[in-house]
XYZ file of C-alpha atoms in Angstrom:
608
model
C -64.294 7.170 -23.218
C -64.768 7.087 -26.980
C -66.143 4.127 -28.801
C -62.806 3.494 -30.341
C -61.383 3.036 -27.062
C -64.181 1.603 -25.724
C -64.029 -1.780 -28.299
C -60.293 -1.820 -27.973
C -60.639 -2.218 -24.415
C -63.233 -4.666 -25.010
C -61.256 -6.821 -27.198
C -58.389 -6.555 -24.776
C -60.160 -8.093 -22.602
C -61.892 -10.961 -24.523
C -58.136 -11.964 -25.784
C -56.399 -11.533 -22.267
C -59.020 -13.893 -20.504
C -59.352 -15.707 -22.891
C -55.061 -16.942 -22.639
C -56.108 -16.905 -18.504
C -59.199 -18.831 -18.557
C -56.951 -21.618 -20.836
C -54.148 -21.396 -17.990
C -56.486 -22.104 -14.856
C -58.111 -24.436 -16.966
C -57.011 -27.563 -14.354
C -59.630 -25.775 -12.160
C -62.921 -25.887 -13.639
C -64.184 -23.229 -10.947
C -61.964 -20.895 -10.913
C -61.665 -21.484 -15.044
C -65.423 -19.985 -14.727
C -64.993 -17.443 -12.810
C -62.074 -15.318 -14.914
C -63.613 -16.464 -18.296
C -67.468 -14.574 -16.787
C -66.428 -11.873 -14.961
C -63.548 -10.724 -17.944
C -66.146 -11.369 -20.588
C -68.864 -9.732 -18.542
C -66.418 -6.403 -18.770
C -65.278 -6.996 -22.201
C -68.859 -7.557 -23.071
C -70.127 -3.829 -21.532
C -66.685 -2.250 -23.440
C -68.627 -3.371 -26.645
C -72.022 -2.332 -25.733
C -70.237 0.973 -24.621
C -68.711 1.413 -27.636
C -72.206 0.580 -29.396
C -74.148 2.918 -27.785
C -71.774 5.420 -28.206
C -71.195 5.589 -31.923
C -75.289 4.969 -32.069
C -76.182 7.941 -29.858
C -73.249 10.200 -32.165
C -73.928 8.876 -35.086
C -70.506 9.658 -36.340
C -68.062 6.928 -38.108
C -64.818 6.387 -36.236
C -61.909 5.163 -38.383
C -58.654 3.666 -36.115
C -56.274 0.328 -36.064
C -56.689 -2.140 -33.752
C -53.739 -2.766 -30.809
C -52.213 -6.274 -31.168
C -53.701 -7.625 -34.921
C -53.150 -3.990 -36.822
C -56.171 -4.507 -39.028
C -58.124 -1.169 -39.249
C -61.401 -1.022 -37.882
C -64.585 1.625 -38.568
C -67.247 1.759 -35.906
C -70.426 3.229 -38.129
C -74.046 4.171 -36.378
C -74.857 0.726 -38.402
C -72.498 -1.774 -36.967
C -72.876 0.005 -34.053
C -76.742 -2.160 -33.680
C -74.124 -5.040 -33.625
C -72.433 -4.276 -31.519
C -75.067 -3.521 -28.610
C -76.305 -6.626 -29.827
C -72.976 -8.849 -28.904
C -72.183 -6.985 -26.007
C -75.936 -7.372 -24.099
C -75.999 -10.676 -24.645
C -72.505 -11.519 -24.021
C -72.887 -9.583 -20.506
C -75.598 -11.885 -19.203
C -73.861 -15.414 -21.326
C -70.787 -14.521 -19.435
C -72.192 -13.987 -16.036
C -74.365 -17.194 -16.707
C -71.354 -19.144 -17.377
C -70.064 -18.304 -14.117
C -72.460 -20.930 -12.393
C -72.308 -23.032 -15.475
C -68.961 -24.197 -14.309
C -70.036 -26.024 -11.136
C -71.811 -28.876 -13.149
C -69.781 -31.865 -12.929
C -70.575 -33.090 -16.530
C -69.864 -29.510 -18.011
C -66.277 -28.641 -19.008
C -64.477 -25.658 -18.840
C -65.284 -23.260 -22.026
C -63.528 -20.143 -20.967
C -61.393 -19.521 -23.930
C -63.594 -21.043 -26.591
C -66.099 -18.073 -25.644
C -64.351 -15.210 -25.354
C -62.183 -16.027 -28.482
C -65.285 -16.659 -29.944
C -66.334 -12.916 -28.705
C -63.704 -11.236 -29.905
C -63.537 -12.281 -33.098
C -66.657 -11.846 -33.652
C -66.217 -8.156 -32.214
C -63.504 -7.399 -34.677
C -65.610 -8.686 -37.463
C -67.908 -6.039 -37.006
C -65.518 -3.362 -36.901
C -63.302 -4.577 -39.479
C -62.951 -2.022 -42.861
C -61.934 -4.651 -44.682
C -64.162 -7.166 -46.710
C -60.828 -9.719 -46.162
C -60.662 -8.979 -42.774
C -64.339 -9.556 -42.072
C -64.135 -13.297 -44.021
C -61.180 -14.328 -41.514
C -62.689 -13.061 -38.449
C -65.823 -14.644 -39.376
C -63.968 -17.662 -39.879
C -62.147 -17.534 -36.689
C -65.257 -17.179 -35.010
C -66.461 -20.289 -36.582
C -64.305 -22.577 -35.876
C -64.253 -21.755 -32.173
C -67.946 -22.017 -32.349
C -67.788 -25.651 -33.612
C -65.899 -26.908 -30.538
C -68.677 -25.703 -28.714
C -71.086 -27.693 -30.520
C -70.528 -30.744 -27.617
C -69.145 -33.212 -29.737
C -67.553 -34.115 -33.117
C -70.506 -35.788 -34.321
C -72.569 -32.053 -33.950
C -69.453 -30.083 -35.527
C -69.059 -32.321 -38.310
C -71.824 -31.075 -40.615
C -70.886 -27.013 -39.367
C -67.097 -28.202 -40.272
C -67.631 -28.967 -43.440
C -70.427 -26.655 -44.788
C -68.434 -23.724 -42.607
C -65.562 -24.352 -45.470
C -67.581 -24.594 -48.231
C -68.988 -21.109 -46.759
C -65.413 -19.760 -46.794
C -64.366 -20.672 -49.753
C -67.119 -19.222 -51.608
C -66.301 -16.109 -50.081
C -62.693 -16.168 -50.495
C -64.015 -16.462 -53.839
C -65.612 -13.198 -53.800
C -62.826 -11.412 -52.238
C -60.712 -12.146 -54.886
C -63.027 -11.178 -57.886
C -63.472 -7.921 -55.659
C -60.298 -7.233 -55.635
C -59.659 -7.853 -59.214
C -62.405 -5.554 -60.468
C -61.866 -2.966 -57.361
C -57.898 -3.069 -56.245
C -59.210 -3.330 -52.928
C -61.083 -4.911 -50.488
C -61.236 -1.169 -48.415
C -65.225 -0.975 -47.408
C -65.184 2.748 -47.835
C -63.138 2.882 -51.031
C -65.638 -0.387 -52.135
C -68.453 1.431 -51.358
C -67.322 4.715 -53.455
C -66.052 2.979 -56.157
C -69.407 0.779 -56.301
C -71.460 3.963 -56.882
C -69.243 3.918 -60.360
C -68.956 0.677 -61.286
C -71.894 -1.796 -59.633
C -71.035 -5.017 -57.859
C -71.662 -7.139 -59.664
C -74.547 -10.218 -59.264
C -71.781 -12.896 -59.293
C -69.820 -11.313 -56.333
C -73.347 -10.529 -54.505
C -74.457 -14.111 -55.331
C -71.421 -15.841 -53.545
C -71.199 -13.409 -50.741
C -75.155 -14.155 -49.741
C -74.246 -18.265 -50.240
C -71.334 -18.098 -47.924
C -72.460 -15.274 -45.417
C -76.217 -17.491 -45.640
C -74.469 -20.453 -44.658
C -73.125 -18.694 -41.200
C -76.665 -17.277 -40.809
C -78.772 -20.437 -41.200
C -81.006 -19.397 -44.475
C -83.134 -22.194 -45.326
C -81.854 -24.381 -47.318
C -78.307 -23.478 -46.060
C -79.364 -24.418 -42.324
C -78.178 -27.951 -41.960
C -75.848 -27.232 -38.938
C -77.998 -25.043 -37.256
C -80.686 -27.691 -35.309
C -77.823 -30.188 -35.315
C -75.354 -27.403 -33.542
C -77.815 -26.213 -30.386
C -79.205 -29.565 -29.703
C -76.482 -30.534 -27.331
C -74.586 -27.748 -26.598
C -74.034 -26.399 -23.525
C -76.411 -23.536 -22.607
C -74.088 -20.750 -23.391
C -72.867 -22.004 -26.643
C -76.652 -22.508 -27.962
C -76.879 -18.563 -26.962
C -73.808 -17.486 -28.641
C -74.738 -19.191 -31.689
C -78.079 -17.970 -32.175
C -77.159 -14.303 -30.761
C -73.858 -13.935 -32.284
C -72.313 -15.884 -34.998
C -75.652 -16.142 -37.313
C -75.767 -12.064 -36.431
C -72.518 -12.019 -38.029
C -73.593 -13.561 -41.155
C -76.583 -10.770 -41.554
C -73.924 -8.402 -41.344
C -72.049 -10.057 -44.373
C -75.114 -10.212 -46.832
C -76.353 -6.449 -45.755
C -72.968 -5.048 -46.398
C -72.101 -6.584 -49.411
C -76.004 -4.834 -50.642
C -75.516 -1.640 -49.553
C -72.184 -1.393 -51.570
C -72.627 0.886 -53.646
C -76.165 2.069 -53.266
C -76.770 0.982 -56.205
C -79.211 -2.155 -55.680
C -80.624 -4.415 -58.213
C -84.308 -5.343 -57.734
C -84.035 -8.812 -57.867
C -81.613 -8.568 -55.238
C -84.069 -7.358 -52.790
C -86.893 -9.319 -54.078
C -84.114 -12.313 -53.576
C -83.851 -11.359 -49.951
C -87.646 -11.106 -49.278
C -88.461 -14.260 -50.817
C -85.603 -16.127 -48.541
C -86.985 -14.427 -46.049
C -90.126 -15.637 -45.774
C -89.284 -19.361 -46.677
C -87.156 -19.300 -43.687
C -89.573 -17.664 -41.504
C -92.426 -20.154 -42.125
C -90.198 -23.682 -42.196
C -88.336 -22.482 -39.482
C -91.578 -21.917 -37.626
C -92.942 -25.168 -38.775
C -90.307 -27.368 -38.050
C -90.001 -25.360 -34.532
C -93.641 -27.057 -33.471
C -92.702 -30.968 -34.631
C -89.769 -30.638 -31.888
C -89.792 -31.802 -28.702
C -85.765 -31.346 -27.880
C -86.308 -27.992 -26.089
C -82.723 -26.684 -27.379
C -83.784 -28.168 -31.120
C -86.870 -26.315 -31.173
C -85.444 -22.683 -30.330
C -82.292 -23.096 -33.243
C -85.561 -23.784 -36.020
C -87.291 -20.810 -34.048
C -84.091 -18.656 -34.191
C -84.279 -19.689 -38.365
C -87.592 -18.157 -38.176
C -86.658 -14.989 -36.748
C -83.721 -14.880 -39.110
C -85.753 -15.286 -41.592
C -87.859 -12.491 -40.160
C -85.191 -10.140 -39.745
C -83.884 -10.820 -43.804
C -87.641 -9.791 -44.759
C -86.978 -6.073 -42.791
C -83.258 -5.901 -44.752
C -84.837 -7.210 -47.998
C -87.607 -4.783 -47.962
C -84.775 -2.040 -46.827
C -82.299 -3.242 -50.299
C -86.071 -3.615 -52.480
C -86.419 0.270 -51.532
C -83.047 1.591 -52.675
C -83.842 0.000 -55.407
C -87.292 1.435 -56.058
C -85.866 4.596 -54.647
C -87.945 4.558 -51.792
C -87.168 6.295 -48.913
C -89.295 5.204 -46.752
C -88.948 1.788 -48.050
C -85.812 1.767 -46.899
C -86.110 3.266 -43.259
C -89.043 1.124 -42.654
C -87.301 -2.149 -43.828
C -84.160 -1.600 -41.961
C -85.205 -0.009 -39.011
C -87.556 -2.913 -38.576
C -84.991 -5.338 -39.307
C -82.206 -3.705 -37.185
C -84.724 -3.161 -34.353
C -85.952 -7.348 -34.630
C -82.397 -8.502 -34.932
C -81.305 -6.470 -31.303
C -84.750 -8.094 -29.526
C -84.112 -11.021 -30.990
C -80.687 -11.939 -29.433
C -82.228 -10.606 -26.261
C -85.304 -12.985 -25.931
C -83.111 -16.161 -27.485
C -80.667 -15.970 -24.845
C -83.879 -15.568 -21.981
C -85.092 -18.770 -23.825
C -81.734 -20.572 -24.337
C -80.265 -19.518 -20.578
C -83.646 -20.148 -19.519
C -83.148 -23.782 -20.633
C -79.942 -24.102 -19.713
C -81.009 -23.804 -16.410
C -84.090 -26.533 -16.399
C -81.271 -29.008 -17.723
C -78.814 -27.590 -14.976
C -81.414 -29.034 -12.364
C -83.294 -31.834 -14.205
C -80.451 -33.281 -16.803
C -83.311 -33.146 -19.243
C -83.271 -31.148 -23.023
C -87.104 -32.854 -23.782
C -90.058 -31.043 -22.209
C -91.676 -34.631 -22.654
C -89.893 -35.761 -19.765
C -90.631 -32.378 -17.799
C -93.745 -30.631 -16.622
C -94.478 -28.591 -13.391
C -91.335 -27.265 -13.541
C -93.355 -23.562 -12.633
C -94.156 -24.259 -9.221
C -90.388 -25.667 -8.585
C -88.370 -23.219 -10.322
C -90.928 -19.884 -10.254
C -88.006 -17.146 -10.787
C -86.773 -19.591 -14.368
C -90.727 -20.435 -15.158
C -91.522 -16.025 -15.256
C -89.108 -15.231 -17.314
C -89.423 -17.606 -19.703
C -93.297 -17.085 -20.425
C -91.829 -13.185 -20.906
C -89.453 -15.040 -23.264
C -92.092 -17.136 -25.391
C -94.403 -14.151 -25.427
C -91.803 -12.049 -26.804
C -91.164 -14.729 -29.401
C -94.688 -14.888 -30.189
C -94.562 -11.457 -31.140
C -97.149 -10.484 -28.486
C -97.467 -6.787 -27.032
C -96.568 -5.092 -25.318
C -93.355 -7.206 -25.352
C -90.025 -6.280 -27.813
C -90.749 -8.997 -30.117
C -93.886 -7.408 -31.636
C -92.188 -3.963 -31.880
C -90.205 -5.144 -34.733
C -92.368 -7.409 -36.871
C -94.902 -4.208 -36.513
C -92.607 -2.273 -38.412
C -91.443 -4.853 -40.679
C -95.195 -5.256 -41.374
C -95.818 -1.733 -42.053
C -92.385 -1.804 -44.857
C -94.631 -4.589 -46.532
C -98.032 -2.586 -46.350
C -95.846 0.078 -48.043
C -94.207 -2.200 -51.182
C -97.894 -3.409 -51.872
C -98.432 0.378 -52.600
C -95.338 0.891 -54.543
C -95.265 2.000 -58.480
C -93.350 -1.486 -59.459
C -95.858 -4.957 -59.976
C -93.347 -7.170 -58.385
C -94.066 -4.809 -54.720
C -97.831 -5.193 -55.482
C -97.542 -8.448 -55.855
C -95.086 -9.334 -53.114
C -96.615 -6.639 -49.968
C -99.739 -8.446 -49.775
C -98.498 -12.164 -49.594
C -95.708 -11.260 -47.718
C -97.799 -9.914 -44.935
C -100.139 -12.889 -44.941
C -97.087 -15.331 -44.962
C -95.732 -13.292 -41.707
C -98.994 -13.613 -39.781
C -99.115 -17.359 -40.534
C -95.346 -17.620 -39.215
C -96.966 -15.364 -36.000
C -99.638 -17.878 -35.559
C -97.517 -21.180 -35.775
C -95.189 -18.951 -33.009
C -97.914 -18.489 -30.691
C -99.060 -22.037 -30.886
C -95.399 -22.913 -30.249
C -95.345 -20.715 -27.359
C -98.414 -22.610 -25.641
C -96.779 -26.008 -26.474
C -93.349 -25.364 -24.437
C -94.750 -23.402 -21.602
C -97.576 -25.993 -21.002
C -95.537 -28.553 -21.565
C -92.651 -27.841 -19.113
C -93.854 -25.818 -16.847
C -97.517 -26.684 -16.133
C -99.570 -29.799 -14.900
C -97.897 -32.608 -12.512
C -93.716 -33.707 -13.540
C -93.452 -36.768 -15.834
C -89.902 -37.739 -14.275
C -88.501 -38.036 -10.937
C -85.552 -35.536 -12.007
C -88.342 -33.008 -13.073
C -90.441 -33.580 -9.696
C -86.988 -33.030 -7.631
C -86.006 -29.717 -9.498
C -85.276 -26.764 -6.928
C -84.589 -23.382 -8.234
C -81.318 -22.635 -10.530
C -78.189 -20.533 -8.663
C -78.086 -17.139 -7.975
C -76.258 -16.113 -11.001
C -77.998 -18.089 -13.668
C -81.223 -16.568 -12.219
C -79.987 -13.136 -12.359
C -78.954 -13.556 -15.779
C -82.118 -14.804 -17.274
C -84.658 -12.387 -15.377
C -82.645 -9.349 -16.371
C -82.801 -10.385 -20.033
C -86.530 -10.880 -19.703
C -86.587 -7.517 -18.114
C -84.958 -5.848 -21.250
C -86.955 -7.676 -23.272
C -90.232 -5.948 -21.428
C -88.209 -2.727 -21.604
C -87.555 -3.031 -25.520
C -91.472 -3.468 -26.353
C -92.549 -0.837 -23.571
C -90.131 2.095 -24.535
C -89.682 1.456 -28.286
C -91.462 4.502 -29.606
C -88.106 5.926 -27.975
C -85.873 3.515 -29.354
C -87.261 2.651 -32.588
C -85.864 6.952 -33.200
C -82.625 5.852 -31.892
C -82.108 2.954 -34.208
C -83.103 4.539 -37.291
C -80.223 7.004 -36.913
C -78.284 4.268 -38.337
C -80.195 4.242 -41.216
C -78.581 6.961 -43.376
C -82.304 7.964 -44.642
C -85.152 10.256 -42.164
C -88.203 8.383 -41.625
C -91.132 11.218 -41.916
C -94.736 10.777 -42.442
C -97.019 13.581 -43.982
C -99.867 14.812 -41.787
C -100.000 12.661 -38.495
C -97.982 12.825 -35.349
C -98.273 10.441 -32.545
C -97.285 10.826 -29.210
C -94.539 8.342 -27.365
C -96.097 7.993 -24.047
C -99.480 7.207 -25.641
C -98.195 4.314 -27.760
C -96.633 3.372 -25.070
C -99.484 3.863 -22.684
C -101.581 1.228 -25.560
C -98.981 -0.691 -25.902
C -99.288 -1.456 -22.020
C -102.826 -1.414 -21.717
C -104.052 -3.650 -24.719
C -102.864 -6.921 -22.657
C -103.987 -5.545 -19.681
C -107.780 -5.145 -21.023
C -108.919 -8.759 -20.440
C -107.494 -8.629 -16.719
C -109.275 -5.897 -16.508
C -112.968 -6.829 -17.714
C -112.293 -10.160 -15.835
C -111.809 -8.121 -12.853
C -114.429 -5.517 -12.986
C -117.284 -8.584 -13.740
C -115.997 -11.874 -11.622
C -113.840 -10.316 -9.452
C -116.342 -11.335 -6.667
C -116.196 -15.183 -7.308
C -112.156 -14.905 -6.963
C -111.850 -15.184 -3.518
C -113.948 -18.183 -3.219
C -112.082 -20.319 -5.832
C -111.525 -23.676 -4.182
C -109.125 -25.804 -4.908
C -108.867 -29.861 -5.983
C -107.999 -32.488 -7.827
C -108.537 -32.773 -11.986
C -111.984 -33.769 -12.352
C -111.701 -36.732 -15.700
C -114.987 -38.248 -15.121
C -115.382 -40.230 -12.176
C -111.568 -41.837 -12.835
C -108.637 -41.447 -11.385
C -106.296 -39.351 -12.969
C -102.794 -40.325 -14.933
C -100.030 -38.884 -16.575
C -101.263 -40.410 -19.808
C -104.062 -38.249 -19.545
C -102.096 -34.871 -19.814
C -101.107 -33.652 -23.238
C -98.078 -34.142 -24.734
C -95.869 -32.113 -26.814
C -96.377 -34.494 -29.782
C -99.804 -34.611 -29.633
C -99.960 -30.618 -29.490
C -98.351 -30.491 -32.609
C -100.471 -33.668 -34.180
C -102.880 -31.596 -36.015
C -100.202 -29.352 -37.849
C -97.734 -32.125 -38.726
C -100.795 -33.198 -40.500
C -101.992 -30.603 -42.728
C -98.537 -29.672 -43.024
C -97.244 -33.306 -44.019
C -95.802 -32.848 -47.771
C -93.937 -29.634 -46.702
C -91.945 -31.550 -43.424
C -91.509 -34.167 -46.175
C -88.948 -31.557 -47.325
C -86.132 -32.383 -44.467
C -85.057 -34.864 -45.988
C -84.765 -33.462 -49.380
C -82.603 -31.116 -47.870
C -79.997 -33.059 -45.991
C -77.768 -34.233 -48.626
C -75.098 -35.287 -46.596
C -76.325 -39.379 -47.030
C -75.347 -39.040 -50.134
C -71.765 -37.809 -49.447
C -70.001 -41.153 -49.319
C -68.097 -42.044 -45.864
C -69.598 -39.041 -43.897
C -71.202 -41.558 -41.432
C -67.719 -42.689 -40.425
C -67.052 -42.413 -37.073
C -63.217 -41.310 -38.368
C -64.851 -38.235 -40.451
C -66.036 -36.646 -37.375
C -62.831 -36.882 -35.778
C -60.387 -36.027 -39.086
C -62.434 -32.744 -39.190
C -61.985 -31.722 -35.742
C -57.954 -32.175 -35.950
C -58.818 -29.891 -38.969
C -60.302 -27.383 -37.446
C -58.001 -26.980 -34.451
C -54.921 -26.981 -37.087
C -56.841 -23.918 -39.064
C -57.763 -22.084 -35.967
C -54.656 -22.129 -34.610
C -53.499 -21.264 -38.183
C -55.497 -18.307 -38.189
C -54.625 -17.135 -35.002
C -51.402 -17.075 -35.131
C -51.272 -15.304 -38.395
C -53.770 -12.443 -37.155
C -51.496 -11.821 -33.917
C -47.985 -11.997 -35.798
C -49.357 -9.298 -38.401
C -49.869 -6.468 -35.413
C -46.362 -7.425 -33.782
């Protein structure tokens, strides 16, 4: 099948059980079951469709069945597309199980609405379509947030969002006479966009995608949703927003510097205060949304350093930075939705979001406890796992700026490196704080000492992403080839050639290496390891004596004090008179159901 086929049968799908899932809604089960296994086959149609256009790397132009909007699948959006549909495979076949919690309720049609319009964002070859696709997808992500109090603040800053780009739609189309990508992007190349269009697209695209300080609904959004939800939103609606800002850059061709240099320094302040704020957290669903800031953040420095090279005419600039960044974004969205499912299941069993109230969850749920050290280790950055295969490249786009002809790329490669490497270590510490945490030493709660392993499906789900997350470190000096062919630029280097299976065969073996020495010189006191109690000086031993998640993260909140200071600098809304009313919560949620249904309704009477 061809890819345009491919995501029109995918969308077909998302739409049709979408209407189903909302019928059998009176049975929660059943509900479940339609909404996973049509979204698990709606889900492959846009990975399909992905892969395809990828592996051609030939732009498809067509009109999609049912809405009439016309669509372009490009080797770029084409990363996005992989993206939604991998994830969406395993979220949907998650939320199968999902369903047989009494206290969950039945989110069939929220998700897969969700799914397809954030599908048809993607594809959409119109700047106008993009904004209400985006929007729809919004507003069906904020009654997944759990409650009105968590989709107040996404409500409210999602319109502000919106209307800034609405904004820019219309002074595109008054300088342009269209809001056509394609003819955009040609005309562009004559007549630059300008800074004030640019400017308002990366405010209200930033707002979707969480850059710091536009994040305020992002920790307050994945708190207490439900498992899935907290995936989709990390994995798919802030990917959306990416898309926005790197589409309205690459208009044209034509760059700015500061536009890039804009990019790179967002970038990085996400990265590190998402990283930061990641370690003070102890609500295990809190902690990953600031940890998915950090990797957005991450992922902006790869595009920034990608939209800084077109602008220093930089070729390999511009490979590096976006292949790195294209390449983090897809292993990103794979190793967030090991971590989210991952904790989706530990509630499923425990009823418990804060590791405080967890521990030795390893030995009671082992299958759960594997793949989500593969999980932290891959958001760690650690080899030979996909997480590092990204930042390496991103790193190697900033060790190329420092060498560039302009001062601002001298300036900025060096510190830019340095700040990435701090974010890396505040990850890894991060990394020890959860897994310790939750799934080593004695349980701190009855519901944590009674755990038993999570259903088949949820299981399934998690260890196959952690599975593809090995895969994407292991055989990227295969893929990392594969996604530059969306880049429209070759990536070649002078005199060296290096072969695959030997990075590979490094990338394997450099974590192996300690095993190994241990092996070779005290492999002969292994077998005579003995086992016993926790030896704490002649007393017995307590809970109180086992470290806790806030006292793990003691000695950075410390040295780090005036900087966390800065949360509530940025969380204007107690200054926004009445927003504590209970009523406010509640007025915007009638508000949103009236737009989406709005919205719908207009996108499916303009394709009958």
């Amino acid at each position: 099948m061809s890819s345009l086929s491919l995501i029109t049968s995918g969308v077909a799908w998302f739409a049709a059980v979408a209407v189903l899932a909302f019928l059998f809604s009176f049975h929660k089960a059943l509900s479940g079951w339609i909404a996973g296994i049509g979204g698990a086959v709606g889900s492959l149609c846009t990975a399909g469709a992905g892969f395809t256009a990828l592996t051609s790397a030939v732009t498809v132009n067509g009109v999609m069945p049912f809405t009439g909007h016309t669509l372009q699948i490009t080797p770029l959006n084409a990363i996005w597309l992989i993206t939604l549909g991998l994830c969406g495979l395993f979220v949907s076949l998650f939320n199968i199980d999902w369903h047989r919690h009494p206290q969950v309720k039945a989110n069939g049609l929220l998700i897969n609405l969700l799914m397809a319009a954030a599908v048809c964002a993607v594809v959409a070859s119109n700047l106008g379509t993009m904004v209400v696709m985006a929007e729809i997808m919004a507003l069906c992500a904020v009654f997944l947030t759990g409650g009105s109090k968590e989709g107040k603040l996404w409500f409210a800053l999602g319109r502000l969002g919106t209307l800034l780009l609405a904004i820019a739609c219309w002074l595109v189309w008054q300088r342009y006479g269209t809001l056509d990508l394609g003819l955009l992007d040609q005309r562009a190349q004559q007549l630059p966009l300008g800074s004030d269009i640019w400017l308002l697209g990366v405010i209200g695209f930033g707002l979707l995608a969480g850059i710091i300080p536009l994040h305020g609904w992002v920790p307050q959004a994945h708190a207490n949703a439900s498992a899935p939800a907290a995936a989709l939103f990390s994995t798919v609606v802030m990917k959306i927003g990416l898309l926005g800002i790197l589409t309205l850059s690459l208009l044209g061709g034509n760059a700015p510097l500061w536009w890039g240099v804009a990019l790179l320094v967002l970038g990085m302040i996400t990265a590190f205060v998402g990283g930061l704020y990641a370690l003070m957290e102890h609500n295990i669903q809190r902690l990953l949304a600031y940890h998915t800031l950090e990797n957005i953040g991450i992922i902006l420095l790869g595009l920034g350093a990608g939209v800084t090279g077109i602008a220093l005419n930089q070729p390999v600039l511009i490979a590096l930075g976006l292949t790195g960044g294209l390449y983090h974004l897809l292993n990103h969205s794979l190793f967030k939705s090991v971590l989210f499912l991952g904790a989706g299941s530990i509630w499923f069993r425990t009823g418990h979001r804060d590791i405080e109230k967890l521990g030795g969850i390893g030995k009671r749920m082992p299958v759960i406890s594997l793949a989500m050290l593969v999980g932290l280790m891959a958001m760690a950055a650690l080899p030979p796992l996909n997480g590092f295969a990204g930042e390496w490249v991103i790193y190697q786009s900033f060790f190329k700026l420092g060498n560039s002809g302009a001062f601002v790329g001298r300036l900025l490669g060096p510190l830019l490196a340095v700040g990435l490497a701090i974010t890396g270590a505040l990850a890894v510490m991060c990394m020890a704080k959860v897994y310790g945490v939750t799934f080593l030493g004695a349980p701190r709660t009855k519901e944590a000492e009674n755990a038993s392993c999570a259903p088949i499906l949820m299981g399934v789900s998690v260890m196959a992403l952690a599975i593809c997350c090995v895969l994407g470190g292991v055989a990227a000096p295969w893929l990392l080839p594969m996604i530059s062919t969306a880049v429209p630029l070759p990536l070649e280097t002078a005199h060296t050639t290096v072969s695959q299976p030997m990075i590979t065969l490094l990338l394997v073996a450099c974590p192996l290496l300690p095993f190994i020495i241990m092996a070779m010189f005290k492999g002969n006191r292994l077998p005579s390891r003995s086992r016993g109690a926790a030896w704490v000086c002649g007393y017995d031993h307590e809970q109180s004596m086992v470290i806790t998640a806030h006292g793990f993260a003691m000695p950075v909140k410390e040295a780090f004090a005036p900087v966390l200071k800065l949360r509530k600098w940025l969380n204007p809304v107690s200054l926004v008179p009445g927003w504590q009313n209970a009523a406010a919560a509640v007025l915007f949620r009638r508000l949103a159901l009236i737009e989406l249904a709005v919205l719908v309704v207009i996108v499916v009477s303009r394709g009958a």
